[in-house]
Amino acid sequence: MFNKRAIELAVGVFVALGLGAVALLAFRVSNLTTTEVANPYQVEARFDNIGGLKTRAPVTMAGVRIGRVRHIGFDNERYQAVVTMDIDGRYERIPIDTSASILTSGLLGEQYVGMEPGGAEEYLRNGDNIQLTQSAMVLERLIGQFLYGKASESNGGGTDAAPAPPQ
């Protein structure tokens, strides 16, 4: 009888640990971990296309996470996406001429904001705008351009114009 109860207890503990591991993995994958940035300051950047960027996406510089995307909005006058980012207060010496790009982790992974430092002596402060931006590369558009390029090559360059007359 004791042996049966010990087996049931061991199975119960094993199942509980398994469920805990699955829950932890789900939180990590969905980016819902509670790691907040310390003493953040906010900066904005405008992009023509942000692809699948989501709030709470990482903001990185040189591969190091320095912040998170706080809010994504739309500018009705310029027809651009406005991305507000919380930058960790420890990273206060980011040059004001830094550029921001929407990048993808892996081939089909999550999108994030990657920042490349500039060389200015002045640094980003709370409420500043990042002027130099590069929009997301949309995979469907790249595939379309590749296929269109191959189709025009097979058609002899894709032009229907008659050859120039000899002179």
PDB file of C-alpha atoms in Angstrom:
ATOM      1  CA  MET A   1       0.000   0.000   0.000  1.00  0.00           C
ATOM      2  CA  PHE A   2       2.822   2.396   0.883  1.00  0.00           C
ATOM      3  CA  ASN A   3       4.557   1.655  -2.399  1.00  0.00           C
ATOM      4  CA  LYS A   4       1.450   2.593  -4.430  1.00  0.00           C
ATOM      5  CA  ARG A   5       1.059   5.911  -2.580  1.00  0.00           C
ATOM      6  CA  ALA A   6       4.752   6.785  -3.165  1.00  0.00           C
ATOM      7  CA  ILE A   7       4.375   6.142  -6.893  1.00  0.00           C
ATOM      8  CA  GLU A   8       1.241   8.314  -7.054  1.00  0.00           C
ATOM      9  CA  LEU A   9       3.034  11.111  -5.203  1.00  0.00           C
ATOM     10  CA  ALA A  10       6.048  10.899  -7.519  1.00  0.00           C
ATOM     11  CA  VAL A  11       3.797  11.016 -10.600  1.00  0.00           C
ATOM     12  CA  GLY A  12       1.932  14.021  -9.166  1.00  0.00           C
ATOM     13  CA  VAL A  13       5.163  15.916  -8.488  1.00  0.00           C
ATOM     14  CA  PHE A  14       6.454  15.078 -11.968  1.00  0.00           C
ATOM     15  CA  VAL A  15       3.228  16.322 -13.613  1.00  0.00           C
ATOM     16  CA  ALA A  16       3.280  19.532 -11.521  1.00  0.00           C
ATOM     17  CA  LEU A  17       6.896  20.232 -12.496  1.00  0.00           C
ATOM     18  CA  GLY A  18       6.056  19.578 -16.150  1.00  0.00           C
ATOM     19  CA  LEU A  19       3.112  21.990 -16.076  1.00  0.00           C
ATOM     20  CA  GLY A  20       5.278  24.607 -14.361  1.00  0.00           C
ATOM     21  CA  ALA A  21       7.948  24.240 -17.045  1.00  0.00           C
ATOM     22  CA  VAL A  22       5.356  24.585 -19.826  1.00  0.00           C
ATOM     23  CA  ALA A  23       3.915  27.721 -18.170  1.00  0.00           C
ATOM     24  CA  LEU A  24       7.383  29.253 -17.808  1.00  0.00           C
ATOM     25  CA  LEU A  25       8.160  28.479 -21.442  1.00  0.00           C
ATOM     26  CA  ALA A  26       4.860  30.037 -22.542  1.00  0.00           C
ATOM     27  CA  PHE A  27       5.673  33.253 -20.656  1.00  0.00           C
ATOM     28  CA  ARG A  28       9.165  33.414 -22.163  1.00  0.00           C
ATOM     29  CA  VAL A  29       7.944  32.806 -25.713  1.00  0.00           C
ATOM     30  CA  SER A  30       5.086  35.308 -25.447  1.00  0.00           C
ATOM     31  CA  ASN A  31       7.397  37.993 -24.014  1.00  0.00           C
ATOM     32  CA  LEU A  32       5.242  38.384 -20.887  1.00  0.00           C
ATOM     33  CA  THR A  33       8.054  38.132 -18.378  1.00  0.00           C
ATOM     34  CA  THR A  34       8.064  40.796 -15.698  1.00  0.00           C
ATOM     35  CA  THR A  35      11.506  42.170 -16.502  1.00  0.00           C
ATOM     36  CA  GLU A  36      10.864  45.893 -16.629  1.00  0.00           C
ATOM     37  CA  VAL A  37      13.418  48.527 -17.514  1.00  0.00           C
ATOM     38  CA  ALA A  38      14.868  50.482 -14.585  1.00  0.00           C
ATOM     39  CA  ASN A  39      14.257  54.267 -14.500  1.00  0.00           C
ATOM     40  CA  PRO A  40      13.222  54.378 -18.157  1.00  0.00           C
ATOM     41  CA  TYR A  41      13.234  57.370 -20.420  1.00  0.00           C
ATOM     42  CA  GLN A  42      11.104  57.471 -23.552  1.00  0.00           C
ATOM     43  CA  VAL A  43      12.164  58.107 -27.124  1.00  0.00           C
ATOM     44  CA  GLU A  44      10.108  57.987 -30.310  1.00  0.00           C
ATOM     45  CA  ALA A  45      10.871  56.864 -33.837  1.00  0.00           C
ATOM     46  CA  ARG A  46       8.732  57.033 -36.984  1.00  0.00           C
ATOM     47  CA  PHE A  47       8.690  54.258 -39.557  1.00  0.00           C
ATOM     48  CA  ASP A  48       6.966  53.818 -42.924  1.00  0.00           C
ATOM     49  CA  ASN A  49       6.345  50.144 -42.129  1.00  0.00           C
ATOM     50  CA  ILE A  50       6.820  48.303 -38.832  1.00  0.00           C
ATOM     51  CA  GLY A  51       5.842  44.855 -40.135  1.00  0.00           C
ATOM     52  CA  GLY A  52       4.779  42.660 -37.209  1.00  0.00           C
ATOM     53  CA  LEU A  53       6.412  44.708 -34.434  1.00  0.00           C
ATOM     54  CA  LYS A  54       4.447  44.475 -31.193  1.00  0.00           C
ATOM     55  CA  THR A  55       4.411  46.328 -27.905  1.00  0.00           C
ATOM     56  CA  ARG A  56       6.878  44.941 -25.347  1.00  0.00           C
ATOM     57  CA  ALA A  57       9.221  43.890 -28.179  1.00  0.00           C
ATOM     58  CA  PRO A  58      12.904  44.241 -27.282  1.00  0.00           C
ATOM     59  CA  VAL A  59      14.986  47.299 -28.157  1.00  0.00           C
ATOM     60  CA  THR A  60      18.624  46.320 -28.637  1.00  0.00           C
ATOM     61  CA  MET A  61      21.970  47.928 -29.309  1.00  0.00           C
ATOM     62  CA  ALA A  62      24.989  45.774 -30.215  1.00  0.00           C
ATOM     63  CA  GLY A  63      22.888  42.714 -29.380  1.00  0.00           C
ATOM     64  CA  VAL A  64      22.196  43.869 -25.808  1.00  0.00           C
ATOM     65  CA  ARG A  65      18.620  44.519 -24.711  1.00  0.00           C
ATOM     66  CA  ILE A  66      18.463  48.163 -23.626  1.00  0.00           C
ATOM     67  CA  GLY A  67      14.707  48.659 -23.539  1.00  0.00           C
ATOM     68  CA  ARG A  68      11.253  47.693 -24.751  1.00  0.00           C
ATOM     69  CA  VAL A  69       8.625  49.017 -27.143  1.00  0.00           C
ATOM     70  CA  ARG A  70       6.063  50.815 -24.981  1.00  0.00           C
ATOM     71  CA  HIS A  71       3.459  51.954 -27.516  1.00  0.00           C
ATOM     72  CA  ILE A  72       2.771  51.817 -31.238  1.00  0.00           C
ATOM     73  CA  GLY A  73       0.635  54.533 -32.771  1.00  0.00           C
ATOM     74  CA  PHE A  74      -0.162  56.052 -36.156  1.00  0.00           C
ATOM     75  CA  ASP A  75       0.513  59.601 -37.367  1.00  0.00           C
ATOM     76  CA  ASN A  76      -2.517  60.633 -39.452  1.00  0.00           C
ATOM     77  CA  GLU A  77      -0.666  63.533 -41.084  1.00  0.00           C
ATOM     78  CA  ARG A  78       2.523  61.759 -42.178  1.00  0.00           C
ATOM     79  CA  TYR A  79       0.947  58.291 -42.542  1.00  0.00           C
ATOM     80  CA  GLN A  80       3.703  56.699 -40.506  1.00  0.00           C
ATOM     81  CA  ALA A  81       3.860  54.373 -37.525  1.00  0.00           C
ATOM     82  CA  VAL A  82       5.070  56.058 -34.336  1.00  0.00           C
ATOM     83  CA  VAL A  83       6.964  53.714 -32.017  1.00  0.00           C
ATOM     84  CA  THR A  84       7.495  54.848 -28.422  1.00  0.00           C
ATOM     85  CA  MET A  85      10.295  53.015 -26.614  1.00  0.00           C
ATOM     86  CA  ASP A  86      11.269  52.797 -22.956  1.00  0.00           C
ATOM     87  CA  ILE A  87      15.069  52.881 -22.717  1.00  0.00           C
ATOM     88  CA  ASP A  88      16.670  51.653 -19.492  1.00  0.00           C
ATOM     89  CA  GLY A  89      18.091  54.579 -17.492  1.00  0.00           C
ATOM     90  CA  ARG A  90      21.468  52.821 -17.248  1.00  0.00           C
ATOM     91  CA  TYR A  91      21.960  53.544 -20.954  1.00  0.00           C
ATOM     92  CA  GLU A  92      21.912  57.333 -20.817  1.00  0.00           C
ATOM     93  CA  ARG A  93      24.816  57.964 -23.202  1.00  0.00           C
ATOM     94  CA  ILE A  94      23.154  57.026 -26.495  1.00  0.00           C
ATOM     95  CA  PRO A  95      24.107  59.589 -29.174  1.00  0.00           C
ATOM     96  CA  ILE A  96      21.250  61.715 -30.491  1.00  0.00           C
ATOM     97  CA  ASP A  97      22.092  60.753 -34.098  1.00  0.00           C
ATOM     98  CA  THR A  98      21.509  57.055 -33.383  1.00  0.00           C
ATOM     99  CA  SER A  99      19.547  55.160 -36.047  1.00  0.00           C
ATOM    100  CA  ALA A 100      16.729  52.680 -35.402  1.00  0.00           C
ATOM    101  CA  SER A 101      15.736  49.738 -37.604  1.00  0.00           C
ATOM    102  CA  ILE A 102      13.013  47.120 -37.420  1.00  0.00           C
ATOM    103  CA  LEU A 103      14.822  43.774 -37.468  1.00  0.00           C
ATOM    104  CA  THR A 104      13.740  40.138 -37.330  1.00  0.00           C
ATOM    105  CA  SER A 105      15.185  37.547 -34.986  1.00  0.00           C
ATOM    106  CA  GLY A 106      16.023  34.681 -37.337  1.00  0.00           C
ATOM    107  CA  LEU A 107      14.242  34.062 -40.628  1.00  0.00           C
ATOM    108  CA  LEU A 108      10.675  34.033 -39.305  1.00  0.00           C
ATOM    109  CA  GLY A 109      11.210  35.087 -35.677  1.00  0.00           C
ATOM    110  CA  GLU A 110       9.869  38.004 -33.679  1.00  0.00           C
ATOM    111  CA  GLN A 111      10.568  41.548 -34.758  1.00  0.00           C
ATOM    112  CA  TYR A 112      12.422  44.011 -32.580  1.00  0.00           C
ATOM    113  CA  VAL A 113      13.993  47.476 -32.759  1.00  0.00           C
ATOM    114  CA  GLY A 114      17.742  47.481 -33.344  1.00  0.00           C
ATOM    115  CA  MET A 115      19.642  50.704 -32.694  1.00  0.00           C
ATOM    116  CA  GLU A 116      23.007  51.693 -34.171  1.00  0.00           C
ATOM    117  CA  PRO A 117      24.878  54.459 -32.341  1.00  0.00           C
ATOM    118  CA  GLY A 118      25.879  57.627 -34.110  1.00  0.00           C
ATOM    119  CA  GLY A 119      28.871  59.806 -33.322  1.00  0.00           C
ATOM    120  CA  ALA A 120      27.281  62.937 -31.865  1.00  0.00           C
ATOM    121  CA  GLU A 121      28.451  64.451 -28.589  1.00  0.00           C
ATOM    122  CA  GLU A 122      24.846  65.104 -27.530  1.00  0.00           C
ATOM    123  CA  TYR A 123      22.777  62.233 -26.084  1.00  0.00           C
ATOM    124  CA  LEU A 124      19.146  61.121 -26.316  1.00  0.00           C
ATOM    125  CA  ARG A 125      16.922  62.429 -23.545  1.00  0.00           C
ATOM    126  CA  ASN A 126      13.358  61.758 -22.449  1.00  0.00           C
ATOM    127  CA  GLY A 127      10.923  62.702 -25.231  1.00  0.00           C
ATOM    128  CA  ASP A 128      13.519  62.898 -28.035  1.00  0.00           C
ATOM    129  CA  ASN A 129      12.838  61.678 -31.562  1.00  0.00           C
ATOM    130  CA  ILE A 130      15.144  59.325 -33.439  1.00  0.00           C
ATOM    131  CA  GLN A 131      15.388  60.821 -36.922  1.00  0.00           C
ATOM    132  CA  LEU A 132      17.244  58.078 -38.803  1.00  0.00           C
ATOM    133  CA  THR A 133      15.010  55.029 -39.202  1.00  0.00           C
ATOM    134  CA  GLN A 134      14.784  52.000 -41.455  1.00  0.00           C
ATOM    135  CA  SER A 135      11.463  50.218 -41.863  1.00  0.00           C
ATOM    136  CA  ALA A 136      10.838  46.496 -41.602  1.00  0.00           C
ATOM    137  CA  MET A 137      11.719  44.218 -44.478  1.00  0.00           C
ATOM    138  CA  VAL A 138       8.463  42.580 -45.508  1.00  0.00           C
ATOM    139  CA  LEU A 139       9.138  38.985 -46.534  1.00  0.00           C
ATOM    140  CA  GLU A 140       6.244  38.879 -49.007  1.00  0.00           C
ATOM    141  CA  ARG A 141       7.539  41.988 -50.790  1.00  0.00           C
ATOM    142  CA  LEU A 142      11.053  40.540 -51.026  1.00  0.00           C
ATOM    143  CA  ILE A 143       9.730  37.284 -52.465  1.00  0.00           C
ATOM    144  CA  GLY A 144       7.621  39.232 -54.960  1.00  0.00           C
ATOM    145  CA  GLN A 145      10.612  41.302 -56.076  1.00  0.00           C
ATOM    146  CA  PHE A 146      12.707  38.149 -56.432  1.00  0.00           C
ATOM    147  CA  LEU A 147      10.029  36.400 -58.501  1.00  0.00           C
ATOM    148  CA  TYR A 148       9.385  39.516 -60.602  1.00  0.00           C
ATOM    149  CA  GLY A 149      13.126  39.872 -61.223  1.00  0.00           C
ATOM    150  CA  LYS A 150      13.373  36.241 -62.354  1.00  0.00           C
ATOM    151  CA  ALA A 151      10.349  36.653 -64.624  1.00  0.00           C
ATOM    152  CA  SER A 152      11.809  39.748 -66.296  1.00  0.00           C
ATOM    153  CA  GLU A 153      15.132  37.945 -66.825  1.00  0.00           C
ATOM    154  CA  SER A 154      13.366  35.089 -68.630  1.00  0.00           C
ATOM    155  CA  ASN A 155      11.558  37.605 -70.851  1.00  0.00           C
ATOM    156  CA  GLY A 156      14.821  39.111 -72.049  1.00  0.00           C
ATOM    157  CA  GLY A 157      14.907  41.971 -69.587  1.00  0.00           C
ATOM    158  CA  GLY A 158      11.197  42.675 -69.486  1.00  0.00           C
ATOM    159  CA  THR A 159      11.155  45.505 -72.034  1.00  0.00           C
ATOM    160  CA  ASP A 160       8.814  45.547 -75.009  1.00  0.00           C
ATOM    161  CA  ALA A 161      10.563  48.430 -76.759  1.00  0.00           C
ATOM    162  CA  ALA A 162      11.824  47.921 -80.303  1.00  0.00           C
ATOM    163  CA  PRO A 163      15.588  47.997 -80.845  1.00  0.00           C
ATOM    164  CA  ALA A 164      17.115  51.341 -81.821  1.00  0.00           C
ATOM    165  CA  PRO A 165      17.589  51.857 -85.581  1.00  0.00           C
ATOM    166  CA  PRO A 166      21.186  51.546 -86.858  1.00  0.00           C
ATOM    167  CA  GLN A 167      23.023  54.801 -87.509  1.00  0.00           C
TER     168      GLN A 167
END
